[in-house]
Amino acid sequence: MECPERTDLISFIIEKYLSYDERDRIKQHLRECDICRTIYAGLKGKIDRMMLENERVCEMYRARLMKFHVESDEIPDSKHIEECYACRALNDIVKDTPEFEEIMALNIPVPATLKNTIDSLLSHRQAAHPENSALKLKDFFKDKKEHLFDKISLFLTPAPQPAFLGKRLSGVKEVELTGKSVVISTGKAHAAVKIYSIKDIELQSKKTDGEGIVVFENFLPGKYKIYMEGFKIEKLNYIT
């Protein structure tokens, strides 16, 4: 192979404009030609220094650009933006992005369907508050003998998962039952609550009432697991 042109060596260094075959030929030639290898080393040093300097200029420009758009205290160098495609693109993005106050001032109406969807999601994700659950338990026991029940309040976060499909239970909490009936306040109406043995065998399954309360009976004293469909039990409080 004849010695490559200077422009071919530059294209080889910056890894542009050459086909794979041309790059392979130049690579092989550099292994065999001392003169071209010396020219290549000199060119590569100059290009590396130039690219490093360009990176520094870009970093300085971008820092000034962001500061300018935030504080409006200094106009960045307009000459660099004419020469650098990447910084010019960044400038266009920043310049065309409205400030938060500008967006709020537009007062764009939200479609009713979108608002209803957001409200529904927020309502679904709102966790049951343990204090509210405790108050509901007090109302539940107004005409009952409290000492006949174990009383438990749950703190929940949404975590929809299958209860048992050959997989390990998730989102459960262990409880210690005394052998009395157990009343559980969840804060979620008409939700499925299940009690499992320590070995993950389902023992009972019921749905909460309109106040989010469910009562389980006929348990021997010991440890069990509580699972609530669609939720993770973050915390469990015994109410005395």
Short mmCIF file of C-alpha atoms in Angstrom, two decimals:
data_model
loop_
_atom_site.label_atom_id
_atom_site.label_comp_id
_atom_site.label_asym_id
_atom_site.label_seq_id
_atom_site.Cartn_x
_atom_site.Cartn_y
_atom_site.Cartn_z
CA MET A 1 0.00 0.00 0.00
CA GLU A 2 1.19 3.53 -0.84
CA CYS A 3 1.60 5.97 2.02
CA PRO A 4 -1.81 7.48 2.91
CA GLU A 5 -2.55 11.16 2.40
CA ARG A 6 -2.44 13.49 5.41
CA THR A 7 -6.24 13.89 5.22
CA ASP A 8 -6.63 10.09 5.32
CA LEU A 9 -4.53 9.93 8.48
CA ILE A 10 -6.67 12.65 10.08
CA SER A 11 -9.84 10.76 9.12
CA PHE A 12 -8.30 7.63 10.63
CA ILE A 13 -7.53 9.47 13.90
CA ILE A 14 -10.97 11.05 14.32
CA GLU A 15 -12.64 7.80 13.19
CA LYS A 16 -14.76 9.39 10.49
CA TYR A 17 -15.24 9.22 6.73
CA LEU A 18 -13.31 5.96 6.16
CA SER A 19 -14.74 2.53 5.43
CA TYR A 20 -13.78 -0.49 7.55
CA ASP A 21 -11.52 -1.77 4.74
CA GLU A 22 -9.73 1.58 4.41
CA ARG A 23 -9.18 1.74 8.17
CA ASP A 24 -7.74 -1.78 8.16
CA ARG A 25 -5.38 -0.93 5.32
CA ILE A 26 -4.09 2.20 7.08
CA LYS A 27 -3.72 0.30 10.36
CA GLN A 28 -1.64 -2.37 8.61
CA HIS A 29 0.46 0.27 6.80
CA LEU A 30 1.27 2.04 10.07
CA ARG A 31 2.66 -1.20 11.44
CA GLU A 32 5.09 -1.38 8.48
CA CYS A 33 6.00 2.28 7.76
CA ASP A 34 8.13 4.23 10.26
CA ILE A 35 7.68 7.55 8.43
CA CYS A 36 3.85 7.38 8.40
CA ARG A 37 3.86 6.21 12.00
CA THR A 38 5.84 9.34 13.00
CA ILE A 39 3.48 11.62 11.03
CA TYR A 40 0.50 9.82 12.60
CA ALA A 41 1.86 10.34 16.14
CA GLY A 42 2.39 14.08 15.53
CA LEU A 43 -1.06 14.56 14.04
CA LYS A 44 -2.74 12.56 16.80
CA GLY A 45 -1.03 14.67 19.50
CA LYS A 46 -2.24 17.91 17.91
CA ILE A 47 -5.79 16.60 17.40
CA ASP A 48 -6.00 15.27 20.98
CA ARG A 49 -4.90 18.63 22.36
CA MET A 50 -7.37 20.46 20.12
CA MET A 51 -10.25 18.18 21.15
CA LEU A 52 -9.37 18.58 24.82
CA GLU A 53 -9.36 22.35 24.44
CA ASN A 54 -12.72 22.17 22.62
CA GLU A 55 -14.17 20.17 25.49
CA ARG A 56 -13.00 22.81 27.96
CA VAL A 57 -14.52 25.58 25.86
CA CYS A 58 -17.81 23.64 25.63
CA GLU A 59 -17.90 23.09 29.38
CA MET A 60 -17.26 26.78 30.05
CA TYR A 61 -19.86 27.82 27.50
CA ARG A 62 -22.52 25.44 28.85
CA ALA A 63 -21.90 26.62 32.42
CA ARG A 64 -22.26 30.25 31.31
CA LEU A 65 -25.31 29.37 29.23
CA MET A 66 -27.17 27.80 32.17
CA LYS A 67 -26.15 30.66 34.47
CA PHE A 68 -27.36 33.19 31.91
CA HIS A 69 -30.77 31.56 31.59
CA VAL A 70 -31.13 31.26 35.37
CA GLU A 71 -29.73 34.63 36.46
CA SER A 72 -29.73 36.69 33.22
CA ASP A 73 -26.40 38.25 34.17
CA GLU A 74 -24.21 37.45 31.20
CA ILE A 75 -24.67 36.65 27.53
CA PRO A 76 -22.59 33.60 26.47
CA ASP A 77 -20.04 33.83 23.66
CA SER A 78 -22.05 33.98 20.42
CA LYS A 79 -19.02 32.99 18.30
CA HIS A 80 -18.69 29.57 19.94
CA ILE A 81 -22.36 28.79 19.39
CA GLU A 82 -21.90 29.40 15.67
CA GLU A 83 -19.03 26.90 15.54
CA CYS A 84 -20.30 24.17 17.88
CA TYR A 85 -23.37 22.19 16.84
CA ALA A 86 -23.81 20.51 20.26
CA CYS A 87 -23.77 23.77 22.23
CA ARG A 88 -26.05 25.41 19.66
CA ALA A 89 -28.57 22.59 20.12
CA LEU A 90 -28.37 22.95 23.92
CA ASN A 91 -28.90 26.70 23.65
CA ASP A 92 -32.03 26.18 21.54
CA ILE A 93 -33.45 23.70 24.06
CA VAL A 94 -32.79 25.95 27.07
CA LYS A 95 -33.99 29.09 25.30
CA ASP A 96 -37.25 27.46 24.21
CA THR A 97 -38.07 25.91 27.60
CA PRO A 98 -40.51 28.18 29.48
CA GLU A 99 -40.03 28.92 33.16
CA PHE A 100 -42.43 27.37 35.71
CA GLU A 101 -44.04 30.75 36.38
CA GLU A 102 -44.68 31.22 32.65
CA ILE A 103 -46.38 27.83 32.40
CA MET A 104 -48.57 28.54 35.44
CA ALA A 105 -49.51 31.94 34.01
CA LEU A 106 -50.94 30.24 30.92
CA ASN A 107 -53.65 28.68 33.13
CA ILE A 108 -54.20 25.78 30.72
CA PRO A 109 -57.46 23.94 31.51
CA VAL A 110 -57.14 20.25 32.42
CA PRO A 111 -59.60 17.95 30.60
CA ALA A 112 -62.23 16.49 32.94
CA THR A 113 -61.32 12.90 32.04
CA LEU A 114 -57.66 13.52 32.93
CA LYS A 115 -58.61 15.23 36.20
CA ASN A 116 -60.86 12.31 37.15
CA THR A 117 -58.08 9.84 36.34
CA ILE A 118 -55.57 11.75 38.50
CA ASP A 119 -58.07 12.02 41.38
CA SER A 120 -58.78 8.29 41.14
CA LEU A 121 -55.07 7.40 41.20
CA LEU A 122 -54.40 9.69 44.16
CA SER A 123 -57.34 8.22 46.04
CA HIS A 124 -56.18 4.68 45.32
CA ARG A 125 -52.63 5.40 46.45
CA GLN A 126 -53.60 7.13 49.68
CA ALA A 127 -52.47 4.89 52.51
CA ALA A 128 -54.72 4.00 55.43
CA HIS A 129 -53.70 6.11 58.41
CA PRO A 130 -53.25 4.11 61.62
CA GLU A 131 -54.79 6.81 63.83
CA ASN A 132 -58.00 6.76 61.76
CA SER A 133 -58.06 2.97 61.96
CA ALA A 134 -57.77 3.13 65.76
CA LEU A 135 -60.71 5.54 65.97
CA LYS A 136 -62.84 3.20 63.90
CA LEU A 137 -61.93 0.34 66.23
CA LYS A 138 -63.21 2.36 69.20
CA ASP A 139 -66.55 2.87 67.44
CA PHE A 140 -66.66 -0.85 66.64
CA PHE A 141 -66.38 -1.75 70.33
CA LYS A 142 -69.06 0.63 71.64
CA ASP A 143 -71.54 -2.22 72.28
CA LYS A 144 -69.06 -5.10 72.56
CA LYS A 145 -66.75 -6.51 75.21
CA GLU A 146 -63.25 -5.47 74.16
CA HIS A 147 -61.48 -8.14 76.20
CA LEU A 148 -62.92 -10.85 73.90
CA PHE A 149 -60.89 -9.62 70.93
CA ASP A 150 -57.33 -9.14 69.81
CA LYS A 151 -57.33 -5.69 68.19
CA ILE A 152 -54.96 -4.87 65.31
CA SER A 153 -54.57 -1.75 63.17
CA LEU A 154 -52.76 -1.86 59.82
CA PHE A 155 -50.76 0.79 57.98
CA LEU A 156 -50.89 0.06 54.22
CA THR A 157 -49.35 1.10 50.94
CA PRO A 158 -50.57 -0.06 47.51
CA ALA A 159 -48.73 -3.11 46.17
CA PRO A 160 -50.98 -5.26 43.96
CA GLN A 161 -49.70 -8.84 43.87
CA PRO A 162 -51.22 -12.33 43.67
CA ALA A 163 -51.86 -13.78 47.14
CA PHE A 164 -50.79 -17.31 46.37
CA LEU A 165 -49.93 -18.78 42.99
CA GLY A 166 -47.18 -21.12 43.97
CA LYS A 167 -45.08 -18.09 44.86
CA ARG A 168 -43.87 -16.78 48.18
CA LEU A 169 -46.29 -14.42 49.90
CA SER A 170 -45.28 -10.78 49.71
CA GLY A 171 -46.31 -7.74 51.74
CA VAL A 172 -47.41 -9.76 54.80
CA LYS A 173 -46.85 -9.15 58.50
CA GLU A 174 -46.56 -11.71 61.27
CA VAL A 175 -49.03 -11.44 64.18
CA GLU A 176 -49.27 -13.06 67.60
CA LEU A 177 -52.84 -14.16 68.37
CA THR A 178 -53.99 -15.10 71.87
CA GLY A 179 -56.78 -17.48 70.82
CA LYS A 180 -59.49 -14.84 71.03
CA SER A 181 -61.31 -13.51 68.00
CA VAL A 182 -59.25 -10.91 66.17
CA VAL A 183 -60.61 -7.64 64.76
CA ILE A 184 -58.46 -5.92 62.14
CA SER A 185 -58.91 -2.29 61.12
CA THR A 186 -57.47 -1.58 57.65
CA GLY A 187 -59.00 1.73 56.59
CA LYS A 188 -60.01 0.10 53.29
CA ALA A 189 -63.64 -0.84 52.71
CA HIS A 190 -64.59 -4.13 51.01
CA ALA A 191 -60.96 -5.28 50.69
CA ALA A 192 -59.90 -8.93 50.88
CA VAL A 193 -57.90 -9.88 53.99
CA LYS A 194 -56.40 -13.33 54.51
CA ILE A 195 -54.75 -15.07 57.43
CA TYR A 196 -52.04 -17.65 56.75
CA SER A 197 -50.11 -20.03 58.90
CA ILE A 198 -46.39 -19.41 59.39
CA LYS A 199 -45.85 -21.99 56.60
CA ASP A 200 -47.98 -19.92 54.18
CA ILE A 201 -51.09 -22.11 54.31
CA GLU A 202 -54.25 -20.05 53.87
CA LEU A 203 -56.53 -20.46 56.91
CA GLN A 204 -59.26 -17.84 56.49
CA SER A 205 -60.23 -15.17 53.98
CA LYS A 206 -62.79 -12.38 54.47
CA LYS A 207 -63.63 -8.92 53.16
CA THR A 208 -63.67 -5.78 55.27
CA ASP A 209 -66.94 -3.96 55.94
CA GLY A 210 -67.76 -0.41 54.87
CA GLU A 211 -65.54 0.95 57.64
CA GLY A 212 -62.56 -1.18 56.64
CA ILE A 213 -62.92 -3.59 59.57
CA VAL A 214 -62.90 -7.38 59.47
CA VAL A 215 -63.29 -10.00 62.25
CA PHE A 216 -61.68 -13.46 62.28
CA GLU A 217 -62.58 -16.19 64.79
CA ASN A 218 -61.52 -19.64 66.01
CA PHE A 219 -57.72 -19.38 66.08
CA LEU A 220 -55.46 -21.25 68.44
CA PRO A 221 -52.89 -19.10 70.28
CA GLY A 222 -49.74 -18.66 68.21
CA LYS A 223 -48.07 -16.84 65.32
CA TYR A 224 -49.81 -16.20 62.00
CA LYS A 225 -49.43 -14.02 58.91
CA ILE A 226 -51.83 -11.33 57.70
CA TYR A 227 -52.11 -10.61 53.98
CA MET A 228 -54.24 -7.88 52.37
CA GLU A 229 -54.93 -8.18 48.68
CA GLY A 230 -53.54 -5.28 46.67
CA PHE A 231 -51.58 -3.78 49.54
CA LYS A 232 -48.31 -4.10 51.39
CA ILE A 233 -48.62 -4.01 55.18
CA GLU A 234 -45.97 -1.48 56.17
CA LYS A 235 -46.73 -1.52 59.90
CA LEU A 236 -48.96 -3.40 62.29
CA ASN A 237 -50.13 -2.01 65.64
CA TYR A 238 -51.69 -3.95 68.50
CA ILE A 239 -54.41 -1.83 70.12
CA THR A 240 -54.82 -2.26 73.86
#
